[in-house]
Structures are given as structure tokens and as C-alpha cells.
GROMACS .gro file of C-alpha atoms in nm:
model
  489
    1MET     CA    1  -5.781  -4.934   5.103
    2THR     CA    2  -5.551  -5.214   4.989
    3SER     CA    3  -5.184  -5.194   5.096
    4ILE     CA    4  -4.936  -5.133   4.816
    5ARG     CA    5  -4.770  -5.472   4.862
    6LYS     CA    6  -5.103  -5.656   4.850
    7ALA     CA    7  -5.215  -5.440   4.557
    8VAL     CA    8  -4.905  -5.535   4.358
    9LEU     CA    9  -4.962  -5.906   4.425
   10ILE     CA   10  -5.328  -5.884   4.322
   11SER     CA   11  -5.240  -5.681   4.014
   12PHE     CA   12  -4.980  -5.937   3.909
   13ALA     CA   13  -5.227  -6.219   3.974
   14GLU     CA   14  -5.474  -6.041   3.748
   15ASN     CA   15  -5.219  -5.996   3.471
   16TYR     CA   16  -5.096  -6.354   3.492
   17SER     CA   17  -5.454  -6.482   3.483
   18THR     CA   18  -5.557  -6.267   3.188
   19MET     CA   19  -5.228  -6.337   3.008
   20PHE     CA   20  -5.276  -6.712   3.050
   21ILE     CA   21  -5.630  -6.691   2.914
   22GLY     CA   22  -5.509  -6.458   2.639
   23PHE     CA   23  -5.230  -6.702   2.548
   24ILE     CA   24  -5.483  -6.973   2.485
   25GLY     CA   25  -5.680  -6.738   2.262
   26ILE     CA   26  -5.371  -6.615   2.074
   27MET     CA   27  -5.242  -6.966   2.013
   28LEU     CA   28  -5.576  -7.086   1.876
   29ILE     CA   29  -5.651  -6.770   1.675
   30ALA     CA   30  -5.304  -6.787   1.517
   31ARG     CA   31  -5.404  -7.128   1.381
   32LEU     CA   32  -5.762  -7.041   1.287
   33LEU     CA   33  -5.684  -6.715   1.102
   34THR     CA   34  -5.421  -6.644   0.838
   35PRO     CA   35  -5.146  -6.381   0.882
   36GLU     CA   36  -5.329  -6.173   0.620
   37GLU     CA   37  -5.653  -6.171   0.824
   38ILE     CA   38  -5.471  -6.086   1.147
   39GLY     CA   39  -5.282  -5.811   0.964
   40ILE     CA   40  -5.609  -5.652   0.849
   41TYR     CA   41  -5.744  -5.657   1.204
   42SER     CA   42  -5.417  -5.507   1.335
   43VAL     CA   43  -5.452  -5.212   1.098
   44ALA     CA   44  -5.817  -5.162   1.203
   45SER     CA   45  -5.711  -5.171   1.568
   46ALA     CA   46  -5.438  -4.915   1.501
   47VAL     CA   47  -5.694  -4.676   1.351
   48THR     CA   48  -5.936  -4.740   1.638
   49GLY     CA   49  -5.659  -4.693   1.895
   50ILE     CA   50  -5.605  -4.335   1.785
   51ALA     CA   51  -5.975  -4.262   1.835
   52HIS     CA   52  -5.958  -4.418   2.183
   53MET     CA   53  -5.701  -4.159   2.286
   54MET     CA   54  -5.938  -3.886   2.166
   55ARG     CA   55  -6.230  -4.021   2.367
   56ASP     CA   56  -6.032  -4.060   2.693
   57PHE     CA   57  -5.945  -3.689   2.732
   58GLY     CA   58  -5.735  -3.769   3.038
   59VAL     CA   59  -6.045  -3.823   3.252
   60GLY     CA   60  -5.915  -4.148   3.402
   61SER     CA   61  -5.577  -4.001   3.501
   62TYR     CA   62  -5.745  -3.689   3.638
   63LEU     CA   63  -5.970  -3.888   3.872
   64VAL     CA   64  -5.674  -4.084   4.010
   65GLN     CA   65  -5.437  -3.793   4.072
   66GLU     CA   66  -5.686  -3.521   4.183
   67GLN     CA   67  -5.599  -3.434   4.545
   68GLU     CA   68  -5.944  -3.293   4.631
   69LEU     CA   69  -6.198  -3.507   4.449
   70THR     CA   70  -6.548  -3.364   4.496
   71ARG     CA   71  -6.887  -3.486   4.376
   72GLU     CA   72  -6.903  -3.200   4.123
   73ARG     CA   73  -6.568  -3.301   3.977
   74ILE     CA   74  -6.681  -3.662   3.939
   75GLN     CA   75  -7.001  -3.541   3.770
   76THR     CA   76  -6.802  -3.330   3.527
   77ALA     CA   77  -6.561  -3.614   3.455
   78LEU     CA   78  -6.851  -3.845   3.365
   79THR     CA   79  -7.007  -3.581   3.138
   80VAL     CA   80  -6.680  -3.506   2.963
   81ALA     CA   81  -6.620  -3.879   2.913
   82ILE     CA   82  -6.960  -3.918   2.743
   83MET     CA   83  -6.911  -3.616   2.517
   84THR     CA   84  -6.558  -3.701   2.403
   85SER     CA   85  -6.623  -4.074   2.363
   86TRP     CA   86  -6.933  -4.033   2.151
   87ALA     CA   87  -6.768  -3.761   1.941
   88ALA     CA   88  -6.461  -3.980   1.882
   89GLY     CA   89  -6.682  -4.276   1.790
   90GLY     CA   90  -6.874  -4.065   1.539
   91ILE     CA   91  -6.555  -3.939   1.375
   92LEU     CA   92  -6.421  -4.294   1.359
   93TYR     CA   93  -6.742  -4.420   1.199
   94LEU     CA   94  -6.730  -4.154   0.930
   95SER     CA   95  -6.359  -4.215   0.858
   96SER     CA   96  -6.392  -4.594   0.817
   97SER     CA   97  -6.452  -4.574   0.443
   98TRP     CA   98  -6.145  -4.352   0.400
   99ALA     CA   99  -5.929  -4.612   0.575
  100ALA     CA  100  -6.066  -4.885   0.345
  101VAL     CA  101  -5.982  -4.681   0.036
  102PHE     CA  102  -5.635  -4.587   0.164
  103TYR     CA  103  -5.542  -4.952   0.226
  104ASN     CA  104  -5.751  -5.090  -0.061
  105GLU     CA  105  -5.924  -5.329   0.180
  106PRO     CA  106  -6.308  -5.310   0.191
  107GLY     CA  107  -6.318  -5.527   0.503
  108LEU     CA  108  -6.180  -5.241   0.712
  109VAL     CA  109  -6.515  -5.059   0.690
  110ASP     CA  110  -6.711  -5.325   0.879
  111LEU     CA  111  -6.424  -5.393   1.118
  112ILE     CA  112  -6.394  -5.032   1.226
  113ARG     CA  113  -6.769  -4.966   1.241
  114ILE     CA  114  -6.829  -5.266   1.465
  115GLN     CA  115  -6.567  -5.136   1.707
  116CYS     CA  116  -6.743  -4.797   1.709
  117VAL     CA  117  -7.008  -4.963   1.929
  118ASN     CA  118  -6.749  -4.967   2.209
  119PHE     CA  119  -6.736  -4.587   2.210
  120LEU     CA  120  -7.105  -4.571   2.304
  121ILE     CA  121  -7.052  -4.796   2.605
  122ILE     CA  122  -6.707  -4.708   2.744
  123PRO     CA  123  -6.793  -4.370   2.906
  124PHE     CA  124  -7.026  -4.552   3.147
  125THR     CA  125  -6.739  -4.772   3.267
  126ALA     CA  126  -6.408  -4.583   3.236
  127PRO     CA  127  -6.468  -4.318   3.510
  128VAL     CA  128  -6.586  -4.585   3.753
  129LEU     CA  129  -6.277  -4.796   3.681
  130SER     CA  130  -6.061  -4.493   3.758
  131LEU     CA  131  -6.232  -4.446   4.095
  132LEU     CA  132  -6.171  -4.812   4.176
  133HIS     CA  133  -5.804  -4.764   4.085
  134ARG     CA  134  -5.783  -4.450   4.299
  135ASP     CA  135  -5.916  -4.645   4.597
  136MET     CA  136  -5.682  -4.934   4.504
  137GLN     CA  137  -5.970  -5.182   4.490
  138PHE     CA  138  -5.760  -5.430   4.294
  139SER     CA  139  -5.933  -5.745   4.416
  140VAL     CA  140  -6.257  -5.616   4.259
  141LEU     CA  141  -6.076  -5.518   3.940
  142TYR     CA  142  -5.914  -5.861   3.930
  143ARG     CA  143  -6.246  -6.043   3.918
  144ILE     CA  144  -6.390  -5.805   3.661
  145ASN     CA  145  -6.097  -5.816   3.419
  146VAL     CA  146  -6.056  -6.194   3.433
  147ALA     CA  147  -6.427  -6.243   3.360
  148CYS     CA  148  -6.413  -6.000   3.065
  149THR     CA  149  -6.101  -6.168   2.925
  150VAL     CA  150  -6.272  -6.508   2.938
  151ILE     CA  151  -6.573  -6.368   2.751
  152GLN     CA  152  -6.357  -6.203   2.484
  153THR     CA  153  -6.147  -6.517   2.433
  154VAL     CA  154  -6.446  -6.750   2.411
  155VAL     CA  155  -6.629  -6.523   2.164
  156SER     CA  156  -6.324  -6.474   1.940
  157ILE     CA  157  -6.241  -6.846   1.925
  158GLY     CA  158  -6.605  -6.946   1.881
  159LEU     CA  159  -6.673  -6.706   1.595
  160ALA     CA  160  -6.338  -6.782   1.427
  161THR     CA  161  -6.423  -7.153   1.440
  162LEU     CA  162  -6.757  -7.077   1.273
  163GLY     CA  163  -6.578  -6.903   0.987
  164TYR     CA  164  -6.623  -6.534   1.075
  165GLY     CA  165  -6.255  -6.464   1.004
  166TYR     CA  166  -6.118  -6.132   1.127
  167MET     CA  167  -6.470  -6.016   1.214
  168SER     CA  168  -6.462  -6.257   1.508
  169LEU     CA  169  -6.197  -6.038   1.675
  170ALA     CA  170  -6.407  -5.723   1.633
  171TRP     CA  171  -6.719  -5.881   1.782
  172ALA     CA  172  -6.510  -6.023   2.066
  173SER     CA  173  -6.394  -5.671   2.158
  174VAL     CA  174  -6.759  -5.558   2.175
  175ALA     CA  175  -6.843  -5.856   2.397
  176ASN     CA  176  -6.556  -5.759   2.627
  177VAL     CA  177  -6.678  -5.400   2.667
  178LEU     CA  178  -7.040  -5.509   2.725
  179CYS     CA  179  -6.927  -5.751   2.994
  180LEU     CA  180  -6.713  -5.477   3.150
  181MET     CA  181  -7.008  -5.236   3.162
  182LEU     CA  182  -7.235  -5.487   3.336
  183LEU     CA  183  -6.978  -5.592   3.596
  184VAL     CA  184  -6.844  -5.243   3.669
  185ASN     CA  185  -7.192  -5.104   3.728
  186ALA     CA  186  -7.269  -5.395   3.958
  187VAL     CA  187  -6.986  -5.282   4.191
  188ARG     CA  188  -7.006  -4.908   4.121
  189PRO     CA  189  -6.902  -4.705   4.430
  190HIS     CA  190  -7.184  -4.511   4.594
  191ASP     CA  191  -7.022  -4.177   4.504
  192ALA     CA  192  -7.023  -4.276   4.137
  193TRP     CA  193  -7.403  -4.288   4.116
  194ILE     CA  194  -7.440  -3.933   3.993
  195MET     CA  195  -7.609  -3.724   3.729
  196PRO     CA  196  -7.405  -3.551   3.459
  197GLY     CA  197  -7.285  -3.195   3.515
  198LEU     CA  198  -7.028  -2.947   3.389
  199LYS     CA  199  -6.964  -2.728   3.695
  200GLU     CA  200  -6.590  -2.813   3.712
  201TRP     CA  201  -6.527  -2.828   3.338
  202ARG     CA  202  -6.245  -2.572   3.343
  203ARG     CA  203  -6.039  -2.774   3.591
  204ILE     CA  204  -6.080  -3.099   3.399
  205ALA     CA  205  -6.031  -2.933   3.060
  206SER     CA  206  -5.699  -2.784   3.173
  207PHE     CA  207  -5.572  -3.129   3.268
  208GLY     CA  208  -5.749  -3.316   2.989
  209ILE     CA  209  -5.629  -3.107   2.696
  210GLN     CA  210  -5.263  -3.155   2.782
  211THR     CA  211  -5.312  -3.524   2.859
  212SER     CA  212  -5.506  -3.581   2.538
  213VAL     CA  213  -5.247  -3.407   2.322
  214ALA     CA  214  -4.974  -3.627   2.467
  215ALA     CA  215  -5.188  -3.943   2.443
  216ILE     CA  216  -5.307  -3.880   2.087
  217VAL     CA  217  -4.958  -3.800   1.960
  218THR     CA  218  -4.823  -4.111   2.135
  219GLU     CA  219  -5.099  -4.337   2.004
  220ILE     CA  220  -5.058  -4.212   1.648
  221ALA     CA  221  -4.684  -4.263   1.661
  222MET     CA  222  -4.706  -4.608   1.820
  223ASN     CA  223  -4.962  -4.724   1.568
  224MET     CA  224  -4.748  -4.594   1.283
  225ASN     CA  225  -4.568  -4.928   1.290
  226ASP     CA  226  -4.882  -5.107   1.175
  227LEU     CA  227  -5.017  -4.823   0.961
  228ILE     CA  228  -4.693  -4.763   0.768
  229LEU     CA  229  -4.601  -5.131   0.734
  230GLY     CA  230  -4.952  -5.206   0.609
  231ARG     CA  231  -4.922  -4.938   0.346
  232LEU     CA  232  -4.562  -5.007   0.234
  233LEU     CA  233  -4.510  -5.381   0.291
  234GLY     CA  234  -4.863  -5.528   0.307
  235PHE     CA  235  -5.088  -5.683   0.570
  236GLN     CA  236  -4.872  -5.995   0.612
  237ALA     CA  237  -4.576  -5.779   0.716
  238VAL     CA  238  -4.803  -5.607   0.970
  239ALA     CA  239  -4.903  -5.943   1.115
  240LEU     CA  240  -4.544  -6.070   1.139
  241TYR     CA  241  -4.424  -5.751   1.305
  242SER     CA  242  -4.725  -5.747   1.539
  243ARG     CA  243  -4.656  -6.105   1.646
  244ALA     CA  244  -4.292  -6.022   1.722
  245GLN     CA  245  -4.386  -5.703   1.902
  246GLY     CA  246  -4.659  -5.891   2.087
  247LEU     CA  247  -4.396  -6.114   2.251
  248ILE     CA  248  -4.198  -5.808   2.357
  249TYR     CA  249  -4.517  -5.653   2.491
  250LEU     CA  250  -4.571  -5.954   2.717
  251PHE     CA  251  -4.351  -5.764   2.959
  252HIS     CA  252  -4.331  -5.408   2.825
  253ARG     CA  253  -4.708  -5.368   2.810
  254ASP     CA  254  -4.891  -5.662   2.966
  255MET     CA  255  -4.673  -5.728   3.272
  256MET     CA  256  -4.599  -5.360   3.321
  257ASN     CA  257  -4.972  -5.285   3.321
  258ALA     CA  258  -4.986  -5.471   3.651
  259VAL     CA  259  -4.713  -5.245   3.790
  260ARG     CA  260  -4.851  -4.922   3.643
  261LYS     CA  261  -5.199  -4.992   3.781
  262VAL     CA  262  -5.049  -4.980   4.129
  263ALA     CA  263  -4.760  -4.737   4.067
  264PHE     CA  264  -4.973  -4.445   3.950
  265PRO     CA  265  -5.213  -4.432   4.249
  266ALA     CA  266  -4.924  -4.523   4.484
  267PHE     CA  267  -4.706  -4.240   4.350
  268ALA     CA  268  -5.004  -4.004   4.373
  269GLN     CA  269  -5.057  -4.109   4.733
  270ALA     CA  270  -4.687  -4.049   4.807
  271VAL     CA  271  -4.716  -3.697   4.663
  272ARG     CA  272  -5.025  -3.624   4.874
  273GLU     CA  273  -4.834  -3.740   5.184
  274ASN     CA  274  -4.515  -3.545   5.090
  275ARG     CA  275  -4.295  -3.857   5.078
  276ASP     CA  276  -3.969  -3.894   4.879
  277LEU     CA  277  -4.074  -3.984   4.524
  278LEU     CA  278  -3.717  -4.022   4.391
  279LYS     CA  279  -3.642  -4.305   4.632
  280ALA     CA  280  -3.970  -4.479   4.547
  281TYR     CA  281  -3.912  -4.435   4.174
  282LEU     CA  282  -3.555  -4.575   4.179
  283LEU     CA  283  -3.663  -4.876   4.381
  284SER     CA  284  -3.957  -4.941   4.148
  285VAL     CA  285  -3.734  -4.932   3.837
  286ASN     CA  286  -3.483  -5.163   4.008
  287TYR     CA  287  -3.760  -5.413   4.076
  288ILE     CA  288  -3.867  -5.392   3.711
  289THR     CA  289  -3.524  -5.446   3.556
  290VAL     CA  290  -3.447  -5.753   3.766
  291PHE     CA  291  -3.749  -5.922   3.606
  292ALA     CA  292  -3.742  -5.755   3.264
  293TRP     CA  293  -3.381  -5.813   3.162
  294PRO     CA  294  -3.371  -6.190   3.230
  295PHE     CA  295  -3.710  -6.217   3.054
  296TYR     CA  296  -3.584  -6.043   2.740
  297ALA     CA  297  -3.255  -6.232   2.744
  298PHE     CA  298  -3.435  -6.566   2.762
  299LEU     CA  299  -3.690  -6.460   2.499
  300GLY     CA  300  -3.415  -6.358   2.257
  301LEU     CA  301  -3.223  -6.682   2.311
  302TYR     CA  302  -3.519  -6.917   2.267
  303ALA     CA  303  -3.719  -6.704   2.020
  304ASP     CA  304  -3.744  -6.984   1.763
  305SER     CA  305  -3.892  -7.237   2.007
  306ILE     CA  306  -4.126  -6.983   2.168
  307VAL     CA  307  -4.267  -6.855   1.836
  308ARG     CA  308  -4.329  -7.207   1.704
  309LEU     CA  309  -4.487  -7.322   2.028
  310MET     CA  310  -4.723  -7.025   2.051
  311PHE     CA  311  -4.810  -6.954   1.688
  312GLY     CA  312  -4.694  -7.243   1.468
  313ASP     CA  313  -4.444  -7.271   1.181
  314GLN     CA  314  -4.629  -7.021   0.960
  315TRP     CA  315  -4.492  -6.741   1.181
  316ASP     CA  316  -4.122  -6.833   1.156
  317ALA     CA  317  -4.044  -6.510   0.970
  318SER     CA  318  -4.109  -6.318   1.294
  319ILE     CA  319  -3.827  -6.497   1.483
  320PRO     CA  320  -3.541  -6.263   1.373
  321LEU     CA  321  -3.767  -5.965   1.453
  322VAL     CA  322  -3.810  -6.089   1.810
  323ARG     CA  323  -3.433  -6.115   1.855
  324ILE     CA  324  -3.390  -5.751   1.757
  325LEU     CA  325  -3.683  -5.615   1.955
  326VAL     CA  326  -3.567  -5.766   2.287
  327PHE     CA  327  -3.302  -5.493   2.303
  328ALA     CA  328  -3.572  -5.227   2.271
  329GLY     CA  329  -3.766  -5.394   2.550
  330ALA     CA  330  -3.458  -5.395   2.775
  331VAL     CA  331  -3.416  -5.019   2.727
  332GLY     CA  332  -3.788  -4.964   2.781
  333ALA     CA  333  -3.762  -5.117   3.129
  334PHE     CA  334  -3.577  -4.801   3.237
  335TRP     CA  335  -3.858  -4.558   3.151
  336ASN     CA  336  -4.176  -4.762   3.184
  337LEU     CA  337  -4.291  -4.571   3.493
  338TRP     CA  338  -4.175  -4.220   3.407
  339SER     CA  339  -4.517  -4.089   3.300
  340SER     CA  340  -4.680  -4.239   3.610
  341ALA     CA  341  -4.441  -4.041   3.829
  342LEU     CA  342  -4.494  -3.713   3.641
  343LEU     CA  343  -4.874  -3.748   3.629
  344ALA     CA  344  -4.881  -3.834   3.999
  345MET     CA  345  -4.718  -3.495   4.065
  346GLY     CA  346  -4.963  -3.322   3.832
  347HIS     CA  347  -4.688  -3.243   3.579
  348VAL     CA  348  -4.900  -3.330   3.279
  349ASN     CA  349  -4.738  -3.045   3.084
  350LYS     CA  350  -4.399  -3.217   3.100
  351THR     CA  351  -4.553  -3.542   2.979
  352MET     CA  352  -4.707  -3.356   2.687
  353ARG     CA  353  -4.382  -3.180   2.595
  354SER     CA  354  -4.181  -3.502   2.598
  355GLU     CA  355  -4.432  -3.678   2.375
  356LEU     CA  356  -4.438  -3.386   2.132
  357ILE     CA  357  -4.060  -3.423   2.103
  358ILE     CA  358  -4.018  -3.799   2.075
  359GLN     CA  359  -4.323  -3.908   1.878
  360PRO     CA  360  -4.267  -3.701   1.561
  361ILE     CA  361  -3.912  -3.841   1.558
  362ARG     CA  362  -4.062  -4.186   1.596
  363ILE     CA  363  -4.289  -4.140   1.294
  364VAL     CA  364  -4.003  -4.020   1.072
  365LEU     CA  365  -3.772  -4.306   1.176
  366ILE     CA  366  -4.040  -4.572   1.135
  367PHE     CA  367  -4.138  -4.441   0.792
  368PHE     CA  368  -3.776  -4.440   0.676
  369ALA     CA  369  -3.703  -4.785   0.822
  370ALA     CA  370  -4.026  -4.945   0.693
  371SER     CA  371  -3.941  -4.833   0.341
  372ILE     CA  372  -3.636  -5.062   0.366
  373SER     CA  373  -3.747  -5.372   0.558
  374MET     CA  374  -3.919  -5.508   0.869
  375GLU     CA  375  -3.579  -5.568   1.030
  376MET     CA  376  -3.485  -5.203   0.990
  377THR     CA  377  -3.815  -5.108   1.153
  378CYS     CA  378  -3.711  -5.310   1.458
  379TYR     CA  379  -3.370  -5.142   1.473
  380ALA     CA  380  -3.543  -4.804   1.449
  381LEU     CA  381  -3.751  -4.894   1.754
  382ILE     CA  382  -3.432  -4.948   1.957
  383ILE     CA  383  -3.313  -4.597   1.867
  384ILE     CA  384  -3.655  -4.455   1.957
  385TYR     CA  385  -3.652  -4.624   2.299
  386ILE     CA  386  -3.305  -4.486   2.373
  387LEU     CA  387  -3.423  -4.135   2.283
  388GLN     CA  388  -3.729  -4.188   2.503
  389LEU     CA  389  -3.498  -4.279   2.792
  390LEU     CA  390  -3.293  -3.960   2.750
  391ILE     CA  391  -3.598  -3.735   2.724
  392SER     CA  392  -3.786  -3.893   3.014
  393THR     CA  393  -3.477  -3.871   3.235
  394HIS     CA  394  -3.442  -3.503   3.150
  395TYR     CA  395  -3.792  -3.425   3.273
  396LEU     CA  396  -3.761  -3.649   3.579
  397LYS     CA  397  -3.443  -3.463   3.671
  398GLN     CA  398  -3.641  -3.139   3.677
  399SER     CA  399  -3.918  -3.295   3.887
  400ILE     CA  400  -3.754  -3.537   4.132
  401GLY     CA  401  -3.378  -3.490   4.081
  402LEU     CA  402  -3.317  -3.809   3.883
  403ASN     CA  403  -3.027  -3.823   3.636
  404LEU     CA  404  -2.912  -4.092   3.393
  405LYS     CA  405  -2.598  -4.180   3.589
  406ILE     CA  406  -2.794  -4.250   3.907
  407LEU     CA  407  -3.045  -4.456   3.711
  408LEU     CA  408  -2.778  -4.669   3.541
  409LEU     CA  409  -2.572  -4.725   3.857
  410ASN     CA  410  -2.882  -4.817   4.053
  411ASN     CA  411  -2.951  -5.105   3.811
  412ILE     CA  412  -2.606  -5.263   3.781
  413ASN     CA  413  -2.724  -5.525   4.028
  414SER     CA  414  -3.009  -5.626   3.791
  415PHE     CA  415  -2.759  -5.660   3.506
  416ALA     CA  416  -2.545  -5.889   3.722
  417VAL     CA  417  -2.849  -6.101   3.808
  418THR     CA  418  -2.930  -6.131   3.436
  419LEU     CA  419  -2.579  -6.254   3.352
  420ILE     CA  420  -2.589  -6.515   3.628
  421SER     CA  421  -2.939  -6.632   3.538
  422MET     CA  422  -2.850  -6.687   3.170
  423VAL     CA  423  -2.527  -6.887   3.203
  424ILE     CA  424  -2.689  -7.231   3.221
  425PRO     CA  425  -2.969  -7.158   2.966
  426VAL     CA  426  -2.705  -7.041   2.715
  427LEU     CA  427  -2.500  -7.357   2.766
  428CYS     CA  428  -2.814  -7.569   2.727
  429TYR     CA  429  -2.906  -7.387   2.406
  430ILE     CA  430  -2.557  -7.434   2.258
  431TYR     CA  431  -2.496  -7.795   2.352
  432LEU     CA  432  -2.843  -7.951   2.383
  433SER     CA  433  -3.032  -7.799   2.090
  434ALA     CA  434  -2.908  -8.070   1.852
  435GLN     CA  435  -3.005  -8.351   2.089
  436PHE     CA  436  -3.357  -8.238   2.182
  437SER     CA  437  -3.655  -8.096   2.003
  438PRO     CA  438  -3.705  -7.717   2.017
  439ILE     CA  439  -3.983  -7.756   2.274
  440GLN     CA  440  -3.774  -7.987   2.494
  441SER     CA  441  -3.480  -7.748   2.470
  442LEU     CA  442  -3.708  -7.459   2.570
  443LEU     CA  443  -3.836  -7.648   2.876
  444ILE     CA  444  -3.482  -7.736   2.986
  445GLY     CA  445  -3.375  -7.373   2.947
  446ALA     CA  446  -3.674  -7.246   3.145
  447ILE     CA  447  -3.625  -7.498   3.424
  448THR     CA  448  -3.260  -7.399   3.462
  449CYS     CA  449  -3.319  -7.024   3.427
  450ILE     CA  450  -3.551  -6.981   3.725
  451PRO     CA  451  -3.321  -7.127   3.994
  452SER     CA  452  -3.027  -6.946   3.831
  453TRP     CA  453  -3.223  -6.621   3.859
  454LEU     CA  454  -3.296  -6.683   4.227
  455LEU     CA  455  -2.932  -6.769   4.289
  456GLY     CA  456  -2.824  -6.447   4.116
  457ILE     CA  457  -3.059  -6.239   4.331
  458PHE     CA  458  -2.912  -6.373   4.654
  459ILE     CA  459  -2.552  -6.358   4.531
  460VAL     CA  460  -2.592  -5.995   4.429
  461ARG     CA  461  -2.819  -5.920   4.728
  462HIS     CA  462  -3.068  -5.737   4.514
  463PRO     CA  463  -3.338  -5.526   4.689
  464ILE     CA  464  -3.601  -5.771   4.563
  465CYS     CA  465  -3.465  -5.999   4.838
  466VAL     CA  466  -3.693  -5.818   5.081
  467GLU     CA  467  -4.003  -5.928   4.892
  468LEU     CA  468  -3.875  -6.282   4.840
  469THR     CA  469  -3.794  -6.306   5.210
  470ARG     CA  470  -4.151  -6.209   5.291
  471LEU     CA  471  -4.283  -6.474   5.053
  472LEU     CA  472  -4.047  -6.749   5.171
  473GLY     CA  473  -4.054  -6.651   5.537
  474ASN     CA  474  -3.776  -6.504   5.750
  475ARG     CA  475  -3.554  -6.810   5.728
  476PRO     CA  476  -3.201  -6.778   5.875
  477GLU     CA  477  -3.026  -6.825   5.540
  478LEU     CA  478  -3.213  -6.524   5.403
  479GLN     CA  479  -3.135  -6.284   5.687
  480SER     CA  480  -2.809  -6.153   5.541
  481CYS     CA  481  -2.985  -6.061   5.219
  482ASN     CA  482  -3.267  -5.898   5.409
  483SER     CA  483  -3.041  -5.688   5.632
  484ASN     CA  484  -2.820  -5.584   5.341
  485THR     CA  485  -3.123  -5.470   5.146
  486ARG     CA  486  -3.255  -5.264   5.436
  487GLU     CA  487  -2.924  -5.078   5.439
  488LYS     CA  488  -2.970  -4.991   5.071
  489LEU     CA  489  -3.325  -4.875   5.130
   0.00000   0.00000   0.00000
């Protein structure tokens, strides 16, 4: 089994690799397809995303957190995955024409039906992936996910170049899942070679129903941004908002996926070994905020240069949206791991309750805000993230004794690091923007931000010093930081 520290490094390497490959694809696709075409695909993906939550049925989370995982339980998990995935795919196929009528876009029918192919394949890969995560086999997962990302990127760019339009993105997703199936089954653990069975269906159903309710409600609410904007403001508005949100998700979703992949099985292992989960949770959040807050601050400051570099001038209307959404991302850094902690303890009921509270509020706020403008939709997301923080903290207080005051005080050091790291980039932006091109100004800001961030970490003596000391070696000038951090831990 991989150590947690090594697992985190491998997981980050995977995310950086796939993000870099994905960046290339996004930058090229943004120039090959129009905002209208990307908006249509975003709506199709939002509809498909809801069906994906139906097909999962919490099987993946169950396999990771189950304390006594037997062969019968793995058999049942595989069988349940097949049944729910194929049922969800069938429902999605039948509802594709309804979506096309609702949005008055015939192209949605073919887009959605092509993606239904994925539902036939996924149940033969998802349970095995969960077992690999449970055993923390992240080096294997790294190779698989990078290979699949390359295939998806190459297929999407190739088909878009040949004139397939938004259909190129749908076929690329199918290519990704096919590649995943082949590679996962090539490294399938011996225990995963089993025949279907339903002997333990009651145990999995109890966990899966609550997980699925929470996941489906969450997915519906999160996709309401695209679904409501597409209906009220058109597909171009969907594309602009998705591009802005995509930049925020570089950390909130993409980078945090690397952390969550390790955090969930690591928290579950801590629970099985009766270790202090509150201490581990606070330290994990502190590590997240010291990266997240400088990232969002820099993204908000240089949003114009970043958007034009990545997507081109035709996406300039998304720049003000990015500068609003960075505040939502900063709040989200507080609660990104809350569900991982609760699921690791088996408290799936608390996860479900919290989602049933926050997500209906989310839908109402998004609908109201989208009826006004895209900017108001972004402001609504900030309010939603703050509410999510309050609700998640409430349930974590019941489970591990966390309260909001402790959480805020524990991250003052990350706020101080952010202020220090942004001083020089802000000065460069104010005084050098007129003298250099936007790209040159961005490079200068980035070059000055990184050493400023490192300086801030050692001035504040942030707990991340321990990890940096390990990477840089136990040099004498780092010893004070290292010893101070041990005292905090």
C-alpha cells in the first residue's frame, strides 16, 4: 500500500499531467468551435451528468469505506453497478428528444445518445477503480488516467479539425471510457475477477440509496447553472459562464480531485485505526487554503490575460465573471473535504441531509439570478458557497467536534501567506501593465508570485513547511520552520 505522502505526490502528478494535456485540448477546441457549439455541448453534459449520479448508486464510495470488504460484497457491488448504470443510460436515451424540444436544439438528441454508450461500459470499470483507490494504488491510476486523457484530447481535436463540431466532444468522451475499460481490466486486482451476485444487496442498498439521493440532488443543482442559463439566456451565455467557471474549477474541482482521491481512503483508514480525524481534517484544510487562496487571488488579478491566452479574444465577456467567481472558490476551499470526512466515518445520512438542505436553495437562487444576468448568477454562487460552509461545519461539529471559529482561526496563517504572496504581483499589474503586453505582464506576475509565496510560507511558518523541508532537504535555514510546525502538529 502506498504511503499517504507518496500517494498525494502521485495524485498531484496525475492531476498536473492531465490538466496540462487538457489545457492543450481546451485551448485548441476554444479556437476550433464557436461559443454556441460549446454551449450546446455543455447543456448536453449537464443532462448526462444527472444520469451519471443515478448510475453510480454510491457503489464506488461504499467499496472504499467498507471496513469488512468480502468477496460477496464486491460481487454485489458489481451487479448493482451494472443494473443502475444500464437503467440510467436507458432513461437518458429515452429523454434525449425531450431535452431537444425543451431547448429547441435538435443537435442535443445525437449528443446525448452518443454519450449513452458510456453507460454500457462504465460498470465494468468503476468498481475496479474504487478497489484501486481503496488500496491506494495511485501509481497505477496515474498511468491509466494520463493515457485516457491523451486519447480523449487527440480524438476531440482530430474530429473538431475534420469539421465534426460539437459531436467531436461526445465521441471523445466515448473514446475515453473505452480506453479506461481496456486499461483498468488489464490491471484488475485478482479479487475483482468475480461473477455477479446479489447476496449483500441490503447492505449496499442502505448505503447506496442515501448516497445516490445526495449525489443526484447535488448534480441537478450544480448543473442548474448550465440548464437555466441555456433556457433563459441562450447557449452563448452557457459557454461564457462555463469558461469562467472552468477556470475556477482548475483548483476547486481539478486540483482538489487529486487531494480527494487520497483524502477519502486516508480518512477511512484513520477511522479504521481509531485515529484523531479532527486533527487530520484541520491540517488538510490548512494545506488546501495555502495553495487555493493565492491561486484565486492571482487568477482574479490577471483574469484578462489568462482568458485571452487560453481561449482567445472571443471569450473576453467571461473575464468579469472570473473576477466574481474567485471569491466563491476561496470560500469553497474551506469545505472541499467535508463530504470525504463524513463518508469515511460512514455518516452518509448527514451528507444526504446537508445536500437536501443546500441544493434546493441553490436552484432557487440560480434561477432568480439567471433571470437577471450572468453576473448575478456568479454573485449567487458566492452566497451558495457560504451557506454550504455553514451547513457542512454544522454536521462536522456533530461528527468530529469542528466549529467555524476553530476552522477560521486555523487558516489565518494561509490568509497571511496570500497577502504576502500578492504584494509584488499587484504592484506589477498596476505599474507594468501599460508598458508590457498582457502576456508579458502575466509572466512577470507569475514569476514574482511564486518566490513571494515561498517567502510568505517561511515568514508565517505555515505547517506546509514540513512538506517543503522534506522536498528541499533538512537544510539548516529551514530547521526553525520545521521545529515550529512540529509544535503546531
